[in-house]
Amino acid sequence: MITLECASLKGFLDCASLAISGGRACVVLTETEFEKNLILRIFTGLTRLDSGKIFIFGKEISSFSYSELNAARKGMGIVLNNGGLISNLKVWENIMLPLSYHSSSHHDMDEKMISILGKIGYDDDIAVLPGPLPAYKKRLAGFARAMLMEPDLIIYDSVFEGLSPDIRSKVLETITAFQRQKEGRASLFLDMDGRLPDYIRADSTYILKKGKFYERN
Amino acid sequence: MKAKRITESILDTILYLSGLFNLILNAFKNLPSLRIRPVRTVFFRQIYFAGIETLGKMVIIGLLIGIVIISQITSLVGVGRGELIGKILVWVVIRELGPLFAAIVVIARSVTAISAELGSMNVQGEIASIEMMGIDPERYLIMPRITALTLSAVMLTFYFELAAILGGIIVTSLFWGIPFEQHTKGILTSLTIPELSASLVKSLLFGLVISAVSCFQGLKVSGSITKIPQATTKATMQSLFFVFIFDGIITFIFFL
């Protein structure tokens, strides 16, 4: 799904390598939020490497044009820590945005959205702007938005941060169920919390230290 | 040292102008994206905000301006010269005031809104979030704003001119007793293709440059939310500056 080969970025990555294969749940732990955000930007092609290679869905994206990158991003779902919702769109418009932008057929989209919202336990009004919603609700809406696209790879950016144990286990249940829904779907958790691999039972855990990824057993 | 500073400032200006030009060019290239539903929604929202919501006030301003102009002209040339009054009304309103007033209203209403909105989206990482979804911000955010603001400027200019001319004619016919036909004759003989094209070209160019400047300044905001007010002020002042520059240039090309 995502492979880094001797990836270097000045002051950040120093010939770092990493492989996240399909059907697996992986955790990448960083020491700072800045590093975590930069990794997310590299994986989504927003920040280009100085040297080395990055493969997404088996294709080397360093030389990709902007439209090729956008096409590759369609296969990824990103659930950002703050939800990544657009503040001038209502919650339901936010959830539908990528699907209605990329898909020409708008048939039964609403039903699909309502069904996903029910599954993840979003019980708030969706006809409001996201500004006043608590961070957890924004994250859930971001999750619904990513799920609606049926991605092959889904990246979770500190999604468990600040959640009570009850809600955390409910979210984890939904994430696990979503991963199992499609064969080969991979989940990547970017986080700074060292306890994360214990409760999500990840297949592999990488730690970023001094510009390199180290696999933790 | 001074020469270096001058060179740097010239280079900055060239870069800025090419940035604006690129935004406009890309907006034209991305026009087919209006077929995409969310892009169309942004476009219609902008049309509603910049054009339709402003329409009522624009018509009232137009009527009042028309009355003021025609009162001044009538006091200057006398009551019996309806044809001349009609001609001057067309020259002043169609050539100059229509596009200029519409541009000023669009600047007052939409430039600050667009630059602040895009600036805040940039600072809060919403534009990056849009890109992560595989959506091109130039297609989704910029093109509909540039197109809608330009169309709104043209539409507001048209309504302003119509209201100003009608307002002027009605007032002189009612209060000075100048026959309606005298004005109509003066207006129709003065309404030539160059007059109408100048008005159209001006409003189109004003709309393009105002929208490009506000988008450019909004997208430039990064890091801190305190930079948003600076961006909106810059966008407003630069839009006004460009509008007056273009106004001078077009008037010169068409009528001198």
Coordinates of N, CA, C and O in Angstrom, one line a residue, chain B residues 18-154:
Chain B
S18 N 2.2 37.8 -12.1 CA 2.1 36.5 -12.8 C 1.3 35.5 -12.0 O 0.6 34.7 -12.6
G19 N 1.4 35.6 -10.7 CA 0.5 34.8 -9.8 C -1.0 35.1 -10.1 O -1.8 34.1 -10.2
L20 N -1.3 36.4 -10.2 CA -2.7 36.7 -10.5 C -3.1 36.2 -11.8 O -4.2 35.6 -12.0
F21 N -2.2 36.4 -12.8 CA -2.5 35.9 -14.2 C -2.7 34.4 -14.2 O -3.7 33.9 -14.9
N22 N -1.9 33.7 -13.5 CA -2.0 32.2 -13.4 C -3.3 31.8 -12.8 O -4.0 30.8 -13.3
L23 N -3.8 32.5 -11.8 CA -5.0 32.1 -11.1 C -6.2 32.3 -12.1 O -7.0 31.4 -12.3
I24 N -6.1 33.4 -12.9 CA -7.2 33.7 -13.9 C -7.2 32.6 -15.0 O -8.2 32.1 -15.4
L25 N -6.0 32.4 -15.5 CA -5.8 31.4 -16.6 C -6.3 30.0 -16.1 O -7.0 29.4 -16.9
N26 N -5.9 29.6 -14.9 CA -6.3 28.3 -14.4 C -7.8 28.2 -14.2 O -8.4 27.2 -14.4
A27 N -8.4 29.4 -13.8 CA -9.9 29.4 -13.7 C -10.5 29.1 -15.0 O -11.5 28.4 -15.1
F28 N -10.0 29.7 -16.1 CA -10.5 29.5 -17.4 C -10.4 28.0 -17.8 O -11.3 27.4 -18.3
K29 N -9.2 27.5 -17.5 CA -8.9 26.1 -17.9 C -9.8 25.1 -17.1 O -10.2 24.1 -17.6
N30 N -10.1 25.5 -15.9 CA -10.9 24.6 -15.0 C -12.4 24.8 -15.2 O -13.2 24.2 -14.4
L31 N -12.8 25.7 -16.1 CA -14.3 25.9 -16.3 C -15.1 24.7 -16.5 O -16.2 24.6 -15.9
P32 N -14.6 23.6 -17.2 CA -15.4 22.4 -17.3 C -15.7 21.8 -16.0 O -16.7 21.0 -15.9
S33 N -15.0 22.1 -15.0 CA -15.3 21.5 -13.6 C -16.6 22.0 -13.1 O -17.1 21.4 -12.1
L34 N -17.2 22.9 -13.7 CA -18.6 23.4 -13.2 C -19.6 22.3 -13.4 O -20.7 22.4 -12.8
R35 N -19.2 21.2 -14.1 CA -20.1 20.1 -14.2 C -20.2 19.3 -12.9 O -21.1 18.5 -12.7
I36 N -19.1 19.4 -12.1 CA -19.1 18.7 -10.8 C -20.0 19.3 -9.8 O -19.9 20.6 -9.6
R37 N -20.8 18.5 -9.2 CA -21.9 19.1 -8.3 C -21.4 20.0 -7.2 O -21.8 21.1 -7.1
P38 N -20.4 19.6 -6.4 CA -19.9 20.5 -5.3 C -19.3 21.8 -5.8 O -19.4 22.8 -5.2
V39 N -18.7 21.7 -7.0 CA -18.1 22.9 -7.6 C -19.2 23.9 -8.0 O -19.1 25.1 -7.7
R40 N -20.2 23.3 -8.6 CA -21.4 24.1 -9.0 C -22.1 24.8 -7.8 O -22.5 25.9 -7.8
T41 N -22.1 24.0 -6.7 CA -22.7 24.6 -5.5 C -21.9 25.8 -5.0 O -22.5 26.8 -4.6
V42 N -20.6 25.7 -5.0 CA -19.8 26.8 -4.5 C -20.0 28.0 -5.5 O -20.2 29.2 -5.0
F43 N -20.1 27.7 -6.8 CA -20.4 28.8 -7.8 C -21.7 29.5 -7.5 O -21.8 30.7 -7.5
F44 N -22.8 28.7 -7.3 CA -24.1 29.4 -7.1 C -24.1 30.1 -5.8 O -24.8 31.2 -5.7
R45 N -23.4 29.6 -4.8 CA -23.4 30.3 -3.5 C -22.7 31.7 -3.7 O -23.2 32.7 -3.1
Q46 N -21.7 31.7 -4.4 CA -21.0 33.0 -4.7 C -21.8 33.9 -5.5 O -21.8 35.1 -5.2
I47 N -22.5 33.4 -6.5 CA -23.4 34.2 -7.3 C -24.4 34.9 -6.4 O -24.7 36.0 -6.5
Y48 N -25.0 34.0 -5.5 CA -26.0 34.5 -4.6 C -25.5 35.6 -3.7 O -26.1 36.6 -3.5
F49 N -24.3 35.3 -3.1 CA -23.7 36.3 -2.1 C -23.3 37.6 -2.8 O -23.6 38.7 -2.4
A50 N -22.5 37.4 -3.9 CA -21.9 38.6 -4.5 C -22.8 39.3 -5.5 O -22.7 40.5 -5.6
G51 N -23.7 38.6 -6.1 CA -24.6 39.2 -7.1 C -26.0 39.4 -6.6 O -26.4 40.6 -6.5
I52 N -26.7 38.4 -6.3 CA -28.2 38.5 -6.0 C -28.5 39.3 -4.7 O -29.3 40.2 -4.7
E53 N -27.7 39.0 -3.7 CA -28.0 39.7 -2.4 C -27.7 41.2 -2.5 O -28.2 42.0 -1.7
T54 N -26.8 41.6 -3.4 CA -26.4 43.0 -3.6 C -27.3 43.7 -4.5 O -27.3 45.0 -4.6
L55 N -28.1 43.0 -5.3 CA -28.8 43.6 -6.4 C -29.7 44.7 -6.0 O -29.7 45.8 -6.6
G56 N -30.5 44.5 -4.9 CA -31.4 45.6 -4.4 C -30.7 46.9 -4.1 O -31.2 47.9 -4.6
K57 N -29.7 46.8 -3.3 CA -28.9 48.0 -3.0 C -28.3 48.7 -4.2 O -28.3 49.9 -4.3
M58 N -27.8 47.8 -5.1 CA -27.2 48.3 -6.3 C -28.2 49.2 -7.1 O -27.9 50.2 -7.7
V59 N -29.4 48.6 -7.2 CA -30.5 49.3 -8.0 C -30.8 50.7 -7.3 O -31.0 51.7 -8.0
I60 N -30.9 50.6 -6.0 CA -31.2 51.9 -5.3 C -30.1 52.9 -5.5 O -30.4 54.1 -5.8
I61 N -28.9 52.5 -5.4 CA -27.7 53.4 -5.6 C -27.8 53.9 -7.0 O -27.6 55.1 -7.3
G62 N -28.1 53.0 -8.0 CA -28.1 53.4 -9.4 C -29.2 54.5 -9.6 O -28.9 55.5 -10.3
L63 N -30.4 54.3 -9.1 CA -31.5 55.2 -9.2 C -31.1 56.6 -8.7 O -31.2 57.6 -9.3
L64 N -30.5 56.6 -7.4 CA -30.1 57.8 -6.8 C -29.0 58.6 -7.6 O -29.0 59.8 -7.8
I65 N -28.0 57.8 -8.1 CA -26.9 58.4 -8.8 C -27.5 59.0 -10.1 O -27.1 60.1 -10.5
G66 N -28.4 58.2 -10.8 CA -29.0 58.7 -12.0 C -29.7 60.0 -11.8 O -29.6 61.0 -12.5
I67 N -30.5 60.1 -10.7 CA -31.2 61.4 -10.3 C -30.2 62.5 -10.1 O -30.4 63.6 -10.6
V68 N -29.1 62.2 -9.3 CA -28.2 63.3 -9.0 C -27.5 63.8 -10.3 O -27.4 65.0 -10.6
I69 N -27.1 62.8 -11.2 CA -26.4 63.2 -12.4 C -27.3 64.1 -13.3 O -27.0 65.2 -13.7
I70 N -28.5 63.6 -13.5 CA -29.4 64.3 -14.4 C -29.8 65.7 -13.8 O -30.0 66.6 -14.6
S71 N -29.9 65.8 -12.5 CA -30.3 67.1 -11.9 C -29.1 68.0 -12.2 O -29.3 69.2 -12.5
Q72 N -27.9 67.6 -12.0 CA -26.7 68.4 -12.2 C -26.6 68.9 -13.7 O -26.4 70.0 -14.0
I73 N -26.8 67.9 -14.6 CA -26.7 68.2 -16.0 C -27.8 69.2 -16.4 O -27.5 70.2 -17.1
T74 N -29.0 69.0 -15.9 CA -30.1 69.8 -16.3 C -29.9 71.3 -15.8 O -30.1 72.2 -16.5
S75 N -29.3 71.4 -14.6 CA -29.0 72.7 -14.1 C -27.9 73.4 -14.9 O -27.9 74.6 -15.1
L76 N -27.0 72.5 -15.5 CA -25.9 73.1 -16.2 C -26.3 73.5 -17.6 O -26.0 74.6 -18.1
V77 N -27.0 72.6 -18.3 CA -27.3 72.9 -19.8 C -28.7 73.5 -20.0 O -29.0 73.9 -21.1
G78 N -29.5 73.4 -19.0 CA -30.9 74.0 -19.2 C -31.9 72.9 -19.5 O -31.5 71.8 -20.0
V79 N -33.2 73.3 -19.3 CA -34.2 72.3 -19.4 C -34.6 71.8 -20.8 O -34.8 70.7 -21.1
G80 N -34.4 72.7 -21.8 CA -34.9 72.4 -23.1 C -33.9 71.4 -23.9 O -34.2 71.2 -25.1
R81 N -32.9 70.9 -23.3 CA -31.9 70.2 -24.2 C -31.9 68.7 -23.8 O -30.9 68.2 -23.4
G82 N -33.0 68.1 -23.9 CA -33.2 66.7 -23.5 C -32.3 65.7 -24.2 O -31.8 64.8 -23.6
E83 N -32.0 66.0 -25.5 CA -31.1 65.1 -26.3 C -29.7 65.1 -25.7 O -29.1 64.0 -25.5
L84 N -29.2 66.3 -25.4 CA -27.9 66.4 -24.9 C -27.8 65.8 -23.5 O -26.8 65.1 -23.1
I85 N -28.9 66.0 -22.7 CA -28.9 65.4 -21.3 C -28.8 63.9 -21.4 O -28.0 63.3 -20.7
G86 N -29.6 63.3 -22.4 CA -29.5 61.9 -22.6 C -28.1 61.4 -22.9 O -27.7 60.4 -22.4
K87 N -27.5 62.2 -23.8 CA -26.1 61.8 -24.3 C -25.2 61.8 -23.1 O -24.4 60.9 -22.9
I88 N -25.2 62.9 -22.3 CA -24.3 63.0 -21.2 C -24.5 61.9 -20.2 O -23.6 61.3 -19.6
L89 N -25.8 61.6 -20.0 CA -26.2 60.5 -19.0 C -25.5 59.2 -19.5 O -24.9 58.5 -18.6
V90 N -25.6 58.9 -20.8 CA -25.0 57.7 -21.3 C -23.5 57.7 -21.1 O -22.9 56.7 -20.6
W91 N -22.9 58.8 -21.5 CA -21.5 58.8 -21.4 C -21.0 58.6 -19.9 O -20.1 57.9 -19.7
V92 N -21.6 59.3 -19.0 CA -21.2 59.3 -17.6 C -21.5 57.9 -17.0 O -20.6 57.3 -16.4
V93 N -22.7 57.4 -17.2 CA -23.1 56.2 -16.5 C -22.6 55.0 -17.2 O -22.0 54.1 -16.5
I94 N -22.7 54.9 -18.5 CA -22.3 53.6 -19.2 C -20.8 53.5 -19.3 O -20.2 52.5 -19.0
R95 N -20.2 54.6 -19.6 CA -18.7 54.5 -19.8 C -18.0 54.4 -18.5 O -17.0 53.7 -18.4
E96 N -18.4 55.2 -17.5 CA -17.6 55.3 -16.3 C -18.2 54.7 -15.0 O -17.7 53.8 -14.5
L97 N -19.3 55.4 -14.6 CA -19.8 55.1 -13.3 C -20.4 53.7 -13.1 O -20.2 53.1 -12.1
G98 N -21.0 53.1 -14.1 CA -21.6 51.8 -14.0 C -20.6 50.7 -13.6 O -20.7 50.2 -12.5
P99 N -19.6 50.5 -14.4 CA -18.6 49.5 -14.1 C -17.8 49.9 -12.8 O -17.5 49.0 -12.0
L100 N -17.5 51.2 -12.6 CA -16.8 51.6 -11.4 C -17.5 51.3 -10.1 O -17.0 50.8 -9.2
F101 N -18.8 51.7 -10.1 CA -19.6 51.6 -8.9 C -19.8 50.1 -8.6 O -19.8 49.7 -7.4
A102 N -20.1 49.3 -9.6 CA -20.3 47.9 -9.4 C -19.1 47.3 -8.8 O -19.1 46.5 -7.9
A103 N -17.9 47.7 -9.4 CA -16.6 47.1 -8.8 C -16.4 47.5 -7.4 O -16.0 46.7 -6.6
I104 N -16.7 48.8 -7.1 CA -16.5 49.2 -5.7 C -17.5 48.5 -4.7 O -17.1 48.0 -3.6
V105 N -18.7 48.2 -5.2 CA -19.6 47.5 -4.3 C -19.2 46.0 -4.1 O -19.2 45.5 -3.0
V106 N -18.7 45.4 -5.2 CA -18.2 44.1 -5.2 C -17.0 44.0 -4.2 O -16.8 43.1 -3.4
I107 N -16.1 45.0 -4.3 CA -14.9 45.1 -3.4 C -15.4 45.2 -2.0 O -14.9 44.4 -1.1
A108 N -16.3 46.1 -1.7 CA -16.7 46.3 -0.3 C -17.4 45.0 0.2 O -17.2 44.7 1.4
R109 N -18.1 44.3 -0.6 CA -18.8 43.2 -0.1 C -18.1 41.8 -0.2 O -18.1 41.1 0.8
S110 N -17.4 41.6 -1.3 CA -16.9 40.2 -1.5 C -15.4 40.1 -1.3 O -15.0 39.0 -0.9
V111 N -14.6 41.1 -1.5 CA -13.2 40.9 -1.4 C -12.8 40.5 0.0 O -12.0 39.6 0.2
T112 N -13.3 41.3 1.0 CA -12.9 40.9 2.4 C -13.4 39.5 2.7 O -12.7 38.8 3.4
A113 N -14.7 39.2 2.3 CA -15.2 37.9 2.6 C -14.4 36.8 2.1 O -14.1 35.8 2.8
I114 N -14.0 36.9 0.8 CA -13.3 35.8 0.1 C -11.9 35.7 0.7 O -11.4 34.6 1.0
S115 N -11.2 36.8 0.9 CA -9.8 36.7 1.3 C -9.8 36.2 2.8 O -8.9 35.3 3.1
A116 N -10.7 36.6 3.6 CA -10.8 36.1 5.0 C -11.1 34.7 5.0 O -10.6 33.9 5.8
E117 N -12.1 34.3 4.2 CA -12.5 32.9 4.2 C -11.4 31.9 3.8 O -11.1 30.9 4.5
L118 N -10.7 32.3 2.7 CA -9.7 31.4 2.2 C -8.5 31.4 3.1 O -7.8 30.4 3.4
G119 N -8.2 32.6 3.7 CA -7.1 32.7 4.7 C -7.4 31.8 5.9 O -6.5 31.1 6.3
S120 N -8.6 31.9 6.4 CA -8.9 31.1 7.6 C -8.9 29.6 7.2 O -8.4 28.8 8.0
M121 N -9.3 29.2 6.0 CA -9.3 27.8 5.6 C -7.8 27.3 5.5 O -7.5 26.2 5.9
N122 N -7.0 28.2 5.1 CA -5.5 27.9 4.9 C -4.9 27.7 6.3 O -4.2 26.7 6.5
V123 N -5.2 28.6 7.2 CA -4.6 28.5 8.5 C -5.1 27.3 9.3 O -4.3 26.6 10.0
Q124 N -6.3 27.0 9.1 CA -6.9 25.8 9.9 C -6.6 24.5 9.2 O -7.2 23.5 9.6
G125 N -5.9 24.5 8.1 CA -5.5 23.2 7.5 C -6.6 22.7 6.6 O -6.6 21.5 6.2
E126 N -7.7 23.5 6.3 CA -8.8 22.9 5.6 C -8.5 22.7 4.1 O -9.0 21.8 3.5
I127 N -7.6 23.6 3.6 CA -7.2 23.5 2.2 C -6.3 22.2 2.0 O -6.5 21.5 1.0
A128 N -5.5 21.9 3.0 CA -4.7 20.7 2.9 C -5.6 19.5 3.0 O -5.4 18.5 2.3
S129 N -6.6 19.6 3.9 CA -7.6 18.5 4.0 C -8.3 18.3 2.7 O -8.6 17.1 2.3
I130 N -8.7 19.4 2.0 CA -9.3 19.2 0.7 C -8.4 18.5 -0.3 O -8.8 17.6 -1.0
E131 N -7.1 18.9 -0.3 CA -6.1 18.2 -1.2 C -6.0 16.7 -0.8 O -5.8 15.9 -1.7
M132 N -6.0 16.4 0.5 CA -5.9 15.0 0.9 C -7.0 14.2 0.4 O -6.9 13.0 0.2
M133 N -8.2 14.8 0.1 CA -9.3 14.1 -0.4 C -9.2 13.9 -2.0 O -10.1 13.4 -2.6
G134 N -8.1 14.4 -2.5 CA -7.9 14.3 -4.0 C -8.7 15.4 -4.7 O -9.0 15.2 -5.9
I135 N -9.0 16.5 -4.0 CA -9.7 17.5 -4.7 C -8.8 18.7 -4.9 O -8.1 19.1 -4.0
D136 N -8.8 19.2 -6.2 CA -7.9 20.3 -6.5 C -8.5 21.6 -6.0 O -9.5 22.0 -6.5
P137 N -7.8 22.3 -5.0 CA -8.4 23.5 -4.5 C -8.6 24.6 -5.6 O -9.5 25.4 -5.5
E138 N -7.8 24.6 -6.6 CA -8.0 25.6 -7.7 C -9.3 25.3 -8.4 O -9.9 26.3 -8.9
R139 N -9.7 24.1 -8.5 CA -11.0 23.8 -9.2 C -12.2 24.0 -8.2 O -13.2 24.5 -8.6
Y140 N -12.0 23.5 -7.0 CA -13.1 23.6 -6.1 C -13.3 24.9 -5.4 O -14.4 25.3 -5.2
L141 N -12.2 25.6 -5.1 CA -12.3 26.9 -4.3 C -12.1 28.1 -5.2 O -12.9 29.1 -5.0
I142 N -11.2 28.1 -6.1 CA -10.8 29.3 -6.8 C -11.6 29.6 -8.0 O -12.2 30.6 -8.2
M143 N -11.7 28.6 -8.9 CA -12.4 28.8 -10.2 C -13.9 29.3 -9.9 O -14.3 30.3 -10.5
P144 N -14.7 28.6 -9.1 CA -16.1 29.1 -8.9 C -16.1 30.5 -8.3 O -17.0 31.3 -8.7
R145 N -15.2 30.9 -7.5 CA -15.2 32.2 -6.9 C -14.8 33.3 -8.0 O -15.5 34.3 -8.1
I146 N -13.8 33.0 -8.8 CA -13.4 33.9 -9.9 C -14.5 34.1 -10.9 O -14.9 35.2 -11.3
T147 N -15.1 33.0 -11.3 CA -16.2 33.0 -12.3 C -17.4 33.7 -11.8 O -18.0 34.6 -12.4
A148 N -17.8 33.4 -10.5 CA -19.0 34.0 -10.0 C -18.9 35.5 -9.7 O -19.8 36.2 -10.0
L149 N -17.7 35.9 -9.2 CA -17.5 37.3 -8.9 C -17.5 38.1 -10.2 O -18.0 39.2 -10.3
T150 N -16.9 37.5 -11.3 CA -16.8 38.2 -12.5 C -18.2 38.4 -13.1 O -18.6 39.5 -13.6
L151 N -19.0 37.3 -13.1 CA -20.3 37.4 -13.6 C -21.2 38.4 -12.8 O -22.0 39.1 -13.3
S152 N -21.0 38.4 -11.5 CA -21.7 39.3 -10.6 C -21.4 40.7 -10.9 O -22.3 41.6 -10.9
A153 N -20.1 41.0 -11.2 CA -19.7 42.4 -11.5 C -20.4 42.8 -12.8 O -20.9 44.0 -12.9
V154 N -20.4 41.9 -13.8 CA -21.1 42.3 -15.1 C -22.6 42.5 -14.8 O -23.1 43.5 -15.3

